[in-house]
């Protein structure tokens, strides 16, 4: 914003000063630019995004992962060693999450070799926690994407078409809201065997209700607006109105709530696994680790602290990203700018010296 | 209105029916109730399996069993609930098990919910009034952290640090002067941040609170209060006066003479009744004494408001009456604390005063002294209540903050300020009441969920409530038990949902219940 030395004509100056600071900031920018810019101003959200990125990279590269298969332990028929069902991709961490290693320190206290310590069997806790993060994040990502997609589609249909379709869909939503998630978890844990993919899929299929209601409300309001009438008069089809005209206008509410849904998802998954209804042994999730080591808190606190800490950090990061997105999409909720930057902008606006 | 309610009831009844069918099928197909018996080699297990199959009617497919269950459950409408028997609980009728569990759940979750609402609303209001201050940012950050805490993790931490360490402290209670000073400094810092204002005002607030807190702590230490705590008439007087002042402040009547007089008379009555009530508490040793006394004292308050209220008679009666009813809690608290010494002697040596497991000490469950039993349940309630509160306060704080900020931007608040009303009146009378409207609906919602219990909290603290029942039913594929819990929670959720809608339209006349 370099200002040339020559002062603008008086009329132009007046017009300039009538623009509020906010209007000046957003002059001639597209919505996505605005949102991105506001989001990157939110320091907590940006920091959270970086931390979450680091955690994801760390979790997936360190102990590697396993693709396909049931993830169950089995003894290899030729060598007799314990292997996992599925394609194993190894990482840079020397230990894995299912072998028992010789206990290097007294009681498995954290050391350089095993920074998060070992349990009574000699399992490496760092590897276990990393695997747990992988599993929990897989569940979160699945829940987030499936529930968002379903919620948007069902909410949009319900709000746009109204009538009997709306009533039917909303009653269906009510039914799903009233069924406790624990029952679904229990059914799944017993029948399919409770791995991350199936748990994420199933929980995703029942977590869309809140988002669907919000999207429906948004569609009910937006479909009465003039631009929808204009589109209809111009001959646009229903699908075009929904996807090209209304959906972009409700993208804020969708993105924000999808994020919040994911932060709730990690707590749901860990709670289910803690109760023994979600991901079950020998597979690992953060909640399952805590449940397994619950009693060892007094003697081996490190078994308990690390998984819990990572749950809190991941949930906190997702929550802060959601907060940043909300601020970015909804300028009314914006944080107050610093007083110094306000006065600087004011000086810039008024051409300086007049304050 | 009536047609709205009936229509809603019909629709939700249909929803409940469908949901109950789904839950029944899911639970029935989630596992095999005979699994334990199948794996046994015991020859008697075959016979056991046969009897169990007959008892559970396993020969009938679940689809038809559901309608049988529905038929007997429908008898609840005429007041005789037959929800079947729970095999895992030794053939106990489900309705009976539910009754016990509900009682235990309500005492746990109701208290936690009420306290978190009160505290959350109070904290949320202070943050909104000090928007963009360091205090606001701190509370916002803390709320985010509390949102992100898994409750099972918090509960275990509370068990370790809240109970075991605190019990160690109670075993040898002494506060060194420097710890008293540190606590004082911490509190002073928090209080000055909430009160706010200019630097001088802040310094003065901080100074006063520092001196007061430290002095009280040292005094309590010198008089060995933590070793043998008691409230007595002095404590009751201090608490009752504080309560009266708080009520006056909340209703923004602190400076009005008529209100001061009526609330003051009520407080004096509470203090004067302390001695005569000792006899009542002793001879009428029954929980029923509490509501009786509460009604009597509230009646005194209403009378005081009637005679001393002057022009504001109706409101003075209300404020003084509520003050009187609430002040009863200080008297009850006094009775409970009075039995502290006796209680410490009675509980098992190994478990500390603050208990981590169960709802009461088994040896004290049938003690004839009501107040001792109440003290016992309170020490058992502290930890699970704290765990539940930590999680739910955050939500209420955020709701209240945004709601109050929204209200403060309204024109009528500006008008109230412009006509020269004191800020306290503007906040408490004009803004606060409207802030509560959206919160009331959330509260109604949450109360609907209360009855479902706190499955995880109950598990960690070995509490036998609805959540534990549900958990047990799911583990052992006890369909009747799961359905019983589901029925109660489902009906409660539906009922409070409708209540929330009605409350919203009653509180906010702009919202109308439409007939569509």
PDB file of N, CA, C and O in Angstrom, chain A residues 248-270:
ATOM      1  N   UNK A 248     -22.425 -22.902  -2.511  1.00  0.00           N
ATOM      2  CA  UNK A 248     -21.286 -22.006  -2.238  1.00  0.00           C
ATOM      3  C   UNK A 248     -21.592 -20.982  -1.154  1.00  0.00           C
ATOM      4  O   UNK A 248     -20.693 -20.556  -0.434  1.00  0.00           O
ATOM      5  N   UNK A 249     -22.867 -20.613  -1.030  1.00  0.00           N
ATOM      6  CA  UNK A 249     -23.218 -19.621  -0.024  1.00  0.00           C
ATOM      7  C   UNK A 249     -23.280 -20.202   1.380  1.00  0.00           C
ATOM      8  O   UNK A 249     -23.291 -19.448   2.351  1.00  0.00           O
ATOM      9  N   UNK A 250     -23.393 -21.546   1.467  1.00  0.00           N
ATOM     10  CA  UNK A 250     -23.436 -22.121   2.808  1.00  0.00           C
ATOM     11  C   UNK A 250     -22.145 -22.866   3.118  1.00  0.00           C
ATOM     12  O   UNK A 250     -22.103 -23.666   4.043  1.00  0.00           O
ATOM     13  N   UNK A 251     -21.094 -22.591   2.342  1.00  0.00           N
ATOM     14  CA  UNK A 251     -19.862 -23.342   2.522  1.00  0.00           C
ATOM     15  C   UNK A 251     -19.234 -23.057   3.896  1.00  0.00           C
ATOM     16  O   UNK A 251     -18.644 -23.939   4.512  1.00  0.00           O
ATOM     17  N   UNK A 252     -19.432 -21.833   4.392  1.00  0.00           N
ATOM     18  CA  UNK A 252     -18.833 -21.471   5.689  1.00  0.00           C
ATOM     19  C   UNK A 252     -19.320 -22.375   6.792  1.00  0.00           C
ATOM     20  O   UNK A 252     -18.535 -23.015   7.496  1.00  0.00           O
ATOM     21  N   UNK A 253     -20.629 -22.479   6.894  1.00  0.00           N
ATOM     22  CA  UNK A 253     -21.232 -23.273   7.964  1.00  0.00           C
ATOM     23  C   UNK A 253     -20.823 -24.732   7.835  1.00  0.00           C
ATOM     24  O   UNK A 253     -20.572 -25.426   8.824  1.00  0.00           O
ATOM     25  N   UNK A 254     -20.678 -25.200   6.587  1.00  0.00           N
ATOM     26  CA  UNK A 254     -20.312 -26.608   6.379  1.00  0.00           C
ATOM     27  C   UNK A 254     -18.879 -26.863   6.831  1.00  0.00           C
ATOM     28  O   UNK A 254     -18.603 -27.788   7.607  1.00  0.00           O
ATOM     29  N   UNK A 255     -17.970 -26.009   6.382  1.00  0.00           N
ATOM     30  CA  UNK A 255     -16.558 -26.226   6.701  1.00  0.00           C
ATOM     31  C   UNK A 255     -16.334 -26.166   8.212  1.00  0.00           C
ATOM     32  O   UNK A 255     -15.699 -27.044   8.807  1.00  0.00           O
ATOM     33  N   UNK A 256     -16.898 -25.132   8.838  1.00  0.00           N
ATOM     34  CA  UNK A 256     -16.693 -24.956  10.272  1.00  0.00           C
ATOM     35  C   UNK A 256     -17.226 -26.159  11.038  1.00  0.00           C
ATOM     36  O   UNK A 256     -16.556 -26.732  11.908  1.00  0.00           O
ATOM     37  N   UNK A 257     -18.447 -26.581  10.684  1.00  0.00           N
ATOM     38  CA  UNK A 257     -19.031 -27.670  11.460  1.00  0.00           C
ATOM     39  C   UNK A 257     -18.406 -29.015  11.155  1.00  0.00           C
ATOM     40  O   UNK A 257     -18.384 -29.891  12.015  1.00  0.00           O
ATOM     41  N   UNK A 258     -17.884 -29.168   9.944  1.00  0.00           N
ATOM     42  CA  UNK A 258     -17.163 -30.403   9.658  1.00  0.00           C
ATOM     43  C   UNK A 258     -15.933 -30.503  10.556  1.00  0.00           C
ATOM     44  O   UNK A 258     -15.615 -31.574  11.080  1.00  0.00           O
ATOM     45  N   UNK A 259     -15.270 -29.373  10.757  1.00  0.00           N
ATOM     46  CA  UNK A 259     -14.095 -29.382  11.635  1.00  0.00           C
ATOM     47  C   UNK A 259     -14.485 -29.739  13.058  1.00  0.00           C
ATOM     48  O   UNK A 259     -13.835 -30.568  13.713  1.00  0.00           O
ATOM     49  N   UNK A 260     -15.549 -29.105  13.543  1.00  0.00           N
ATOM     50  CA  UNK A 260     -15.974 -29.379  14.915  1.00  0.00           C
ATOM     51  C   UNK A 260     -16.404 -30.842  15.068  1.00  0.00           C
ATOM     52  O   UNK A 260     -16.165 -31.470  16.093  1.00  0.00           O
ATOM     53  N   UNK A 261     -17.020 -31.362  13.995  1.00  0.00           N
ATOM     54  CA  UNK A 261     -17.436 -32.763  14.002  1.00  0.00           C
ATOM     55  C   UNK A 261     -16.221 -33.669  14.179  1.00  0.00           C
ATOM     56  O   UNK A 261     -16.259 -34.665  14.879  1.00  0.00           O
ATOM     57  N   UNK A 262     -15.108 -33.280  13.515  1.00  0.00           N
ATOM     58  CA  UNK A 262     -13.911 -34.114  13.618  1.00  0.00           C
ATOM     59  C   UNK A 262     -13.305 -34.046  15.010  1.00  0.00           C
ATOM     60  O   UNK A 262     -12.793 -35.048  15.520  1.00  0.00           O
ATOM     61  N   UNK A 263     -13.351 -32.869  15.634  1.00  0.00           N
ATOM     62  CA  UNK A 263     -12.781 -32.784  16.988  1.00  0.00           C
ATOM     63  C   UNK A 263     -13.628 -33.591  17.959  1.00  0.00           C
ATOM     64  O   UNK A 263     -13.110 -34.176  18.913  1.00  0.00           O
ATOM     65  N   UNK A 264     -14.935 -33.648  17.698  1.00  0.00           N
ATOM     66  CA  UNK A 264     -15.763 -34.518  18.545  1.00  0.00           C
ATOM     67  C   UNK A 264     -15.482 -35.972  18.231  1.00  0.00           C
ATOM     68  O   UNK A 264     -15.528 -36.832  19.112  1.00  0.00           O
ATOM     69  N   UNK A 265     -15.152 -36.254  16.956  1.00  0.00           N
ATOM     70  CA  UNK A 265     -14.947 -37.644  16.531  1.00  0.00           C
ATOM     71  C   UNK A 265     -13.782 -38.283  17.261  1.00  0.00           C
ATOM     72  O   UNK A 265     -13.864 -39.439  17.660  1.00  0.00           O
ATOM     73  N   UNK A 266     -12.707 -37.529  17.465  1.00  0.00           N
ATOM     74  CA  UNK A 266     -11.555 -38.168  18.118  1.00  0.00           C
ATOM     75  C   UNK A 266     -11.905 -38.514  19.565  1.00  0.00           C
ATOM     76  O   UNK A 266     -11.519 -39.567  20.077  1.00  0.00           O
ATOM     77  N   UNK A 267     -12.704 -37.658  20.199  1.00  0.00           N
ATOM     78  CA  UNK A 267     -13.101 -37.981  21.573  1.00  0.00           C
ATOM     79  C   UNK A 267     -14.055 -39.171  21.597  1.00  0.00           C
ATOM     80  O   UNK A 267     -13.983 -40.019  22.475  1.00  0.00           O
ATOM     81  N   UNK A 268     -14.968 -39.237  20.602  1.00  0.00           N
ATOM     82  CA  UNK A 268     -15.884 -40.378  20.537  1.00  0.00           C
ATOM     83  C   UNK A 268     -15.113 -41.672  20.352  1.00  0.00           C
ATOM     84  O   UNK A 268     -15.344 -42.664  21.049  1.00  0.00           O
ATOM     85  N   UNK A 269     -14.180 -41.651  19.405  1.00  0.00           N
ATOM     86  CA  UNK A 269     -13.432 -42.877  19.104  1.00  0.00           C
ATOM     87  C   UNK A 269     -12.655 -43.331  20.334  1.00  0.00           C
ATOM     88  O   UNK A 269     -12.705 -44.507  20.716  1.00  0.00           O
ATOM     89  N   UNK A 270     -11.940 -42.394  20.972  1.00  0.00           N
ATOM     90  CA  UNK A 270     -11.132 -42.802  22.124  1.00  0.00           C
ATOM     91  C   UNK A 270     -12.022 -43.292  23.256  1.00  0.00           C
ATOM     92  O   UNK A 270     -11.679 -44.254  23.940  1.00  0.00           O
TER      93      UNK A 270
END
